[in-house]
PDB file of C-alpha atoms in Angstrom:
ATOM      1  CA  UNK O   9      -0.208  17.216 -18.455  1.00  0.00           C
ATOM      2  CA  UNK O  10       2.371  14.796 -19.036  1.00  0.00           C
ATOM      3  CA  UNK O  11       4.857  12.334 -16.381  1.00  0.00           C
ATOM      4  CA  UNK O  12       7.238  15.373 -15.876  1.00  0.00           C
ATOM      5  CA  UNK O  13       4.269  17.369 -14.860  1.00  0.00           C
ATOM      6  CA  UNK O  14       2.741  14.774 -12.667  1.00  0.00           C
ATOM      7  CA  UNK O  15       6.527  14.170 -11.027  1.00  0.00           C
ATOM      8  CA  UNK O  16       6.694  18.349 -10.496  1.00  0.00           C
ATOM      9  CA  UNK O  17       3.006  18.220  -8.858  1.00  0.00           C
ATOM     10  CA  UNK O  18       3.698  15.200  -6.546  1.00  0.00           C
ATOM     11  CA  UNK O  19       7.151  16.446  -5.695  1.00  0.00           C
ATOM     12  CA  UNK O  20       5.708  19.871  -4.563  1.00  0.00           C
ATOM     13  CA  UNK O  21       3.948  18.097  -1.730  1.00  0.00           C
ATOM     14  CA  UNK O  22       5.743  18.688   1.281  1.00  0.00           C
ATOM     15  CA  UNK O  23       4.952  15.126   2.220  1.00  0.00           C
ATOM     16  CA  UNK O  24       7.301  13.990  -0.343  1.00  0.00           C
ATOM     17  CA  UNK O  25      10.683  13.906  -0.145  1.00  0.00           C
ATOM     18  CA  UNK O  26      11.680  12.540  -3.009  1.00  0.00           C
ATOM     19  CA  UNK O  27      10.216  10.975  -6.449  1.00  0.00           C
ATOM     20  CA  UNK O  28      11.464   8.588  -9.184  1.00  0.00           C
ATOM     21  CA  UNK O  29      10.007   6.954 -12.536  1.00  0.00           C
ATOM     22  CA  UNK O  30      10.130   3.658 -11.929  1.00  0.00           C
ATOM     23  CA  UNK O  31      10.431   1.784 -15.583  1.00  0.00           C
ATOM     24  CA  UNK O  32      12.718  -0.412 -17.512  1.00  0.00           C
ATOM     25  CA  UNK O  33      14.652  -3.767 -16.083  1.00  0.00           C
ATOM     26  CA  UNK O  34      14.799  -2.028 -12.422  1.00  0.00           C
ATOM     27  CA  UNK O  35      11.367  -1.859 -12.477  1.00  0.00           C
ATOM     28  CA  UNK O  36      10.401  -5.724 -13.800  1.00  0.00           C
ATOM     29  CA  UNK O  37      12.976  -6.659 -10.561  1.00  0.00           C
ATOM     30  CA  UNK O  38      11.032  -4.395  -8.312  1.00  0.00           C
ATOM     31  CA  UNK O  39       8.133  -6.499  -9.449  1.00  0.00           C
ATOM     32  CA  UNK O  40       9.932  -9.565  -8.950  1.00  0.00           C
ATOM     33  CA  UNK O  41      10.859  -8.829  -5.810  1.00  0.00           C
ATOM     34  CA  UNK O  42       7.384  -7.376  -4.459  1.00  0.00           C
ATOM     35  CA  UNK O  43       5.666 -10.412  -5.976  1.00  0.00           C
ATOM     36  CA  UNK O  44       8.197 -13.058  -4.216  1.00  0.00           C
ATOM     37  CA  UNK O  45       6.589 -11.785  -1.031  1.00  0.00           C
ATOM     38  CA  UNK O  46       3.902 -15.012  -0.791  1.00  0.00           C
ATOM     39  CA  UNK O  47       3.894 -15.099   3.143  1.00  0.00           C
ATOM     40  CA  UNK O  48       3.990 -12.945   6.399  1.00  0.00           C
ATOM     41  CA  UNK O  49       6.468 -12.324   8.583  1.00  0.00           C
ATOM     42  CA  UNK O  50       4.562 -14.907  10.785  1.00  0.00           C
ATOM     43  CA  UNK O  51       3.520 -17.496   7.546  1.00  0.00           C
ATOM     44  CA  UNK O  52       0.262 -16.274   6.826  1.00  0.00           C
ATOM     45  CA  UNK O  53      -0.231 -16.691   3.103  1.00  0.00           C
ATOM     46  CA  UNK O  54      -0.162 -13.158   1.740  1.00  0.00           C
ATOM     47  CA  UNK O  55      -2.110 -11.942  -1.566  1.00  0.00           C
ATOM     48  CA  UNK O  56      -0.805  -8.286  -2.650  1.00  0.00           C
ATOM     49  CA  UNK O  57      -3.791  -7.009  -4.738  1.00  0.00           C
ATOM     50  CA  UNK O  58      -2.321  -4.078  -4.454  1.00  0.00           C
ATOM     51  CA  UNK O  59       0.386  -4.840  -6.707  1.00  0.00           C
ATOM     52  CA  UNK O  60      -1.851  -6.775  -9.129  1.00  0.00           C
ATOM     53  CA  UNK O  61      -3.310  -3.265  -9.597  1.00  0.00           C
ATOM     54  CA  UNK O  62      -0.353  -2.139 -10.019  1.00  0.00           C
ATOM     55  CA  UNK O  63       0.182  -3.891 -13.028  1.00  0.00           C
ATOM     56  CA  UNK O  64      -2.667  -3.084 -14.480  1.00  0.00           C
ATOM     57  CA  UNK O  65      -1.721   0.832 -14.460  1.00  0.00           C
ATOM     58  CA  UNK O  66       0.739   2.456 -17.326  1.00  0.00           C
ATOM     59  CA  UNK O  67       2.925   4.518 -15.260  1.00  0.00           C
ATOM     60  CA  UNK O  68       4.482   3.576 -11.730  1.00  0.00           C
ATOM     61  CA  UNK O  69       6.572   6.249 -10.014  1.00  0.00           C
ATOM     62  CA  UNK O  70       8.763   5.901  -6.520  1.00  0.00           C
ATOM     63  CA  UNK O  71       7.811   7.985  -3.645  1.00  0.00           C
ATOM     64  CA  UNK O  72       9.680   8.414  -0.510  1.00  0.00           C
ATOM     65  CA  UNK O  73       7.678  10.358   1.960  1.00  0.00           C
ATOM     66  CA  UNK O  74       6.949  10.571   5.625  1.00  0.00           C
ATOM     67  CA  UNK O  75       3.534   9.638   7.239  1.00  0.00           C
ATOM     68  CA  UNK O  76       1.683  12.526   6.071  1.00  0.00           C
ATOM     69  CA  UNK O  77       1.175  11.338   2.345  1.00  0.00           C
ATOM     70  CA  UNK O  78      -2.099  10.017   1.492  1.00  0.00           C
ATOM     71  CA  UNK O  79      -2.804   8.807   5.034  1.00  0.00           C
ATOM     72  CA  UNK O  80      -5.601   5.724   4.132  1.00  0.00           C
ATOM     73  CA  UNK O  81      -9.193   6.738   4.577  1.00  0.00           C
ATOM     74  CA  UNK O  82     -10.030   2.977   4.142  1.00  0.00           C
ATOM     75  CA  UNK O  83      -8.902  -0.383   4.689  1.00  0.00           C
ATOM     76  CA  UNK O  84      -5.340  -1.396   3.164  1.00  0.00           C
ATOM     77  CA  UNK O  85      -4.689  -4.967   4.842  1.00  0.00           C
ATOM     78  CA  UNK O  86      -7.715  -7.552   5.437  1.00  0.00           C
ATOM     79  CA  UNK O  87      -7.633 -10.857   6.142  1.00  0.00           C
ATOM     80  CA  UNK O  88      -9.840 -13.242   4.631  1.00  0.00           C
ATOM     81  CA  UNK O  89     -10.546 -17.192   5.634  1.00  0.00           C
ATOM     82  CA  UNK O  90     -10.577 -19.868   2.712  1.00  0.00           C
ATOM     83  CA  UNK O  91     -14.411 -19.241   2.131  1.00  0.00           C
ATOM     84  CA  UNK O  92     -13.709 -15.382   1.323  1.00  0.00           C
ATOM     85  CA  UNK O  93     -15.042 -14.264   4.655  1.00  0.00           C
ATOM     86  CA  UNK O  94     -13.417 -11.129   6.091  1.00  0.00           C
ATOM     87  CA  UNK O  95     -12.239 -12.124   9.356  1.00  0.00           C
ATOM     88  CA  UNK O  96      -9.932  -9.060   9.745  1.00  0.00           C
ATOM     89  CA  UNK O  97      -8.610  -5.082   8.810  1.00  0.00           C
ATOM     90  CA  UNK O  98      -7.013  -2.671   9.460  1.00  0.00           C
ATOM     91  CA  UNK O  99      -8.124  -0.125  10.868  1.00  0.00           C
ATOM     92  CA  UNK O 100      -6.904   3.969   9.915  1.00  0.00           C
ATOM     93  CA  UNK O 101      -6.985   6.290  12.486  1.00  0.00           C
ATOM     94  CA  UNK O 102      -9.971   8.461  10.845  1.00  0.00           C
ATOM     95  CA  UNK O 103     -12.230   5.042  11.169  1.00  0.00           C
ATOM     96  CA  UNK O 104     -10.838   4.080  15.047  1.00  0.00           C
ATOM     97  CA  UNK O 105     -14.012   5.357  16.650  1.00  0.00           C
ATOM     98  CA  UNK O 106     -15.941   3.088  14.470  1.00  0.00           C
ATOM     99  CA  UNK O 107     -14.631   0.233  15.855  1.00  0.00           C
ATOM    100  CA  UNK O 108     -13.254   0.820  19.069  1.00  0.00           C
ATOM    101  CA  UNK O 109     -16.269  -0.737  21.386  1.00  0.00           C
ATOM    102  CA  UNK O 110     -17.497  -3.298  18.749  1.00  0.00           C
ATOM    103  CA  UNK O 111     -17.366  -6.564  21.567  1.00  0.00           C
ATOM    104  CA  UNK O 112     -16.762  -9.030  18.857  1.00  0.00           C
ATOM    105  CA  UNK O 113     -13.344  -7.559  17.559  1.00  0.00           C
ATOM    106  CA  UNK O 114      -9.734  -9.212  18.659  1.00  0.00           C
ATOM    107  CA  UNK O 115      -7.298  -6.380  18.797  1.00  0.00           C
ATOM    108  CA  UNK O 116      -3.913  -8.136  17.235  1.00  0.00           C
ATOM    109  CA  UNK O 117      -2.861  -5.052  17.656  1.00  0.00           C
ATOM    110  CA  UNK O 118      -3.582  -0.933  17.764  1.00  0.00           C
ATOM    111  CA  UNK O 119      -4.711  -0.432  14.518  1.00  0.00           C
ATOM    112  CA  UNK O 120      -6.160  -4.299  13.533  1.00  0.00           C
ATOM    113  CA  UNK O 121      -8.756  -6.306  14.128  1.00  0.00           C
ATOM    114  CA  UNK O 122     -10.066  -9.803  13.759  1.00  0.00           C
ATOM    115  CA  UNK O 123     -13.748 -11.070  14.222  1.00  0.00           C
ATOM    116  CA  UNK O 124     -12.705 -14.642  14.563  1.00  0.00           C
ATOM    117  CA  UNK O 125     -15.998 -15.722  15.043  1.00  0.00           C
ATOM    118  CA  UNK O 126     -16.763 -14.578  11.192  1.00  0.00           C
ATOM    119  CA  UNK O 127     -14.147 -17.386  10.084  1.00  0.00           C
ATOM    120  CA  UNK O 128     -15.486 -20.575   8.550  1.00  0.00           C
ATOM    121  CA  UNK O 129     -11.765 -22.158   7.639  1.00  0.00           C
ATOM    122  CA  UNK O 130      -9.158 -22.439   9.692  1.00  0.00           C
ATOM    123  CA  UNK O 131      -7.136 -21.358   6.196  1.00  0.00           C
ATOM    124  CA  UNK O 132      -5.997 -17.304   6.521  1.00  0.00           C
ATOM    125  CA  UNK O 133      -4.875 -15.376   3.957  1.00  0.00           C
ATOM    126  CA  UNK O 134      -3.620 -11.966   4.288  1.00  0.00           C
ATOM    127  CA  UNK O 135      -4.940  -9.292   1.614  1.00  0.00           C
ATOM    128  CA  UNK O 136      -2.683  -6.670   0.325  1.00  0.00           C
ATOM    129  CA  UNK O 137      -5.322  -3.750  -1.215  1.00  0.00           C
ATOM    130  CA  UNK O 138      -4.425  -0.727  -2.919  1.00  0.00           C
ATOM    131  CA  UNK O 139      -4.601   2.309  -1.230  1.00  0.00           C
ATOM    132  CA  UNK O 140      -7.208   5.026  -3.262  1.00  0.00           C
ATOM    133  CA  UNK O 141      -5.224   8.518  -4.052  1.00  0.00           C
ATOM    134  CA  UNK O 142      -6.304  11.956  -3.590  1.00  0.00           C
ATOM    135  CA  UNK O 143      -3.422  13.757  -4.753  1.00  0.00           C
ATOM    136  CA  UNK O 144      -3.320  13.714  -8.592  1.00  0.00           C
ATOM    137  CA  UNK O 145      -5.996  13.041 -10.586  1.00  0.00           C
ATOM    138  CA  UNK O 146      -7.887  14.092 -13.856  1.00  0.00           C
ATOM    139  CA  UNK O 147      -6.569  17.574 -12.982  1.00  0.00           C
ATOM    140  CA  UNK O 148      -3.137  16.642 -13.640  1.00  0.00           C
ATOM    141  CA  UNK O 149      -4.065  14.147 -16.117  1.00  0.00           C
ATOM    142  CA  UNK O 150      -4.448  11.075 -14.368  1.00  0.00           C
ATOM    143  CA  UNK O 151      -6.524   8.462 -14.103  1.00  0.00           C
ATOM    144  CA  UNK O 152      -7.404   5.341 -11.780  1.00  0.00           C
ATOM    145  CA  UNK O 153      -4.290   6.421  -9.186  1.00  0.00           C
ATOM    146  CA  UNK O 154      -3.412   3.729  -6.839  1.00  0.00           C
ATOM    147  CA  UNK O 155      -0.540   3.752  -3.842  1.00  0.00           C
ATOM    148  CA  UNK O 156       1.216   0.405  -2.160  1.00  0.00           C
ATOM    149  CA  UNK O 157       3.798   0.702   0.420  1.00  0.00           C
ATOM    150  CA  UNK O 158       5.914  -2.213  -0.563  1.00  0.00           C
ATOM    151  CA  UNK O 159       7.177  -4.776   1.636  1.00  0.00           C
ATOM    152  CA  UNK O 160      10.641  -4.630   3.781  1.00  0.00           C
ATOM    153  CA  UNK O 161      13.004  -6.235   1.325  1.00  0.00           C
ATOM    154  CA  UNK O 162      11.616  -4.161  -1.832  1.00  0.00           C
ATOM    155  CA  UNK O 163      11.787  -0.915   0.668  1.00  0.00           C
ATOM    156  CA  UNK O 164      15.456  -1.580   0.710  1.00  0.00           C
ATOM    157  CA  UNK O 165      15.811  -2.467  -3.386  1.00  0.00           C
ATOM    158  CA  UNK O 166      14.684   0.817  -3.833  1.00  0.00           C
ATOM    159  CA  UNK O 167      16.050   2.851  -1.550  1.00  0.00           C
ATOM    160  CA  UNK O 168      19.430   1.501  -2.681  1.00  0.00           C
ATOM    161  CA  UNK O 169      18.828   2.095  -6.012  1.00  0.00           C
ATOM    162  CA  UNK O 170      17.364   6.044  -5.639  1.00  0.00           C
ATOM    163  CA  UNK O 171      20.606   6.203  -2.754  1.00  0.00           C
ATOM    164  CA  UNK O 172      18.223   7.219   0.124  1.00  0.00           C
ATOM    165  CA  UNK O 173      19.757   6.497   3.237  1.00  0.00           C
ATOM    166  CA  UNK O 174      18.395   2.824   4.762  1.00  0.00           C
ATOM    167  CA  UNK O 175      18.218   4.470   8.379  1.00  0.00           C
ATOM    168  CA  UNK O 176      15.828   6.607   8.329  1.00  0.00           C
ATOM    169  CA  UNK O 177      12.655   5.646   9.623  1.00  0.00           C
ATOM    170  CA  UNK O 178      10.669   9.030   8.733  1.00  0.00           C
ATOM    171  CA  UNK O 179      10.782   7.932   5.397  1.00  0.00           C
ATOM    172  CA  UNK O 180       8.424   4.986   3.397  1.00  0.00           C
ATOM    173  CA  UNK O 181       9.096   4.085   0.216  1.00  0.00           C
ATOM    174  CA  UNK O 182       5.556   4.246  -1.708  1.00  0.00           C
ATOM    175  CA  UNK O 183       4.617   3.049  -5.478  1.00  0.00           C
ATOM    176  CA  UNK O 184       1.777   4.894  -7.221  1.00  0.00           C
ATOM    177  CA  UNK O 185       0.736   3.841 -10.556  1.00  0.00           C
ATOM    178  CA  UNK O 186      -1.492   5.408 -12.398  1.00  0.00           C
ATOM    179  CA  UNK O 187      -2.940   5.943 -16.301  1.00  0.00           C
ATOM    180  CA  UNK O 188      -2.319   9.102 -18.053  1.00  0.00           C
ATOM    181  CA  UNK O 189      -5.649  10.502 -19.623  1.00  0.00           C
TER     182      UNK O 189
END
């Protein structure tokens, strides 16, 4: 299978509303953008290893789908203290009861928590992972997919670019990348 078959299999997903190649100069300033992101929205140091997998992958593609895509199995946001302890996830919905009477877990809020008793520094960083991806693979022709919903400011980049509208909230912009085989 090649991209246009990969783009036809993803957009088939009822999930997905819509789906763009992302390559050339738009793509380097989606990059630049997404990688300009270096704190929260409440200056905790942020490290988006998501994206540095990204980078690593040949294709990247635009998704804009509702809540239903590839809902995470596993942990997409930790925090980490300056000794590499992980002080803090989140926590998906399918791994709540897990967690949900642990005595030593902070709820920040619904769906994170923070063991700040594990911390060693007082220095936080915020860890951006990449999400793993069940919907293409070697069957399609793909290898080593990977998904990051991209921060607020690269959300709106893109949807101005693709022309989906900015006010609608049932819609997240998503990047998979991905090798073809």
């Amino acid at each position: 299978m090649g991209l246009e078959d990969v783009l036809a299999r993803l957009g088939a997903e009822r999930s997905v509303k819509a789906i763009f190649p992302l390559e050339g100069d738009f793509y380097k300033e989606v990059i630049m953008e997404e990688g300009s992101i270096t704190e929260s929205s409440f200056g905790m140091p942020i490290v988006n290893r998501a994206l540095e997998e990204a980078l690593r992958r040949d294709v990247a593609i635009c998704l804009f789908c509702d809540g239903t895509f590839e809902v995470p199995t596993g942990h997409v946001m930790v925090m980490e203290d300056g000794c590499g302890n992980r002080i803090g996830h989140d926590v998906p919905v399918c791994m709540m009861d897990d967690f949900k009477d642990d005595p030593e877990i902070f709820w920040l809020c619904d769906d994170f928590a923070i063991y700040p008793q594990k911390a060693e520094s007082q220095e936080t960083f915020m860890i951006m992972l990449p999400q793993n991806v069940e919907s293409v693979g070697k069957e399609e022709g793909v290898k080593n997919p990977i998904l990051l919903y991209p921060a607020t400011t690269t959300d709106i980049m893109l949807r101005k670019h693709f022309g989906i509208p900015l006010d609608d909230p049932k819609l997240a912009s998503a990047i998979l990348a991905f090798d073809l085989l």
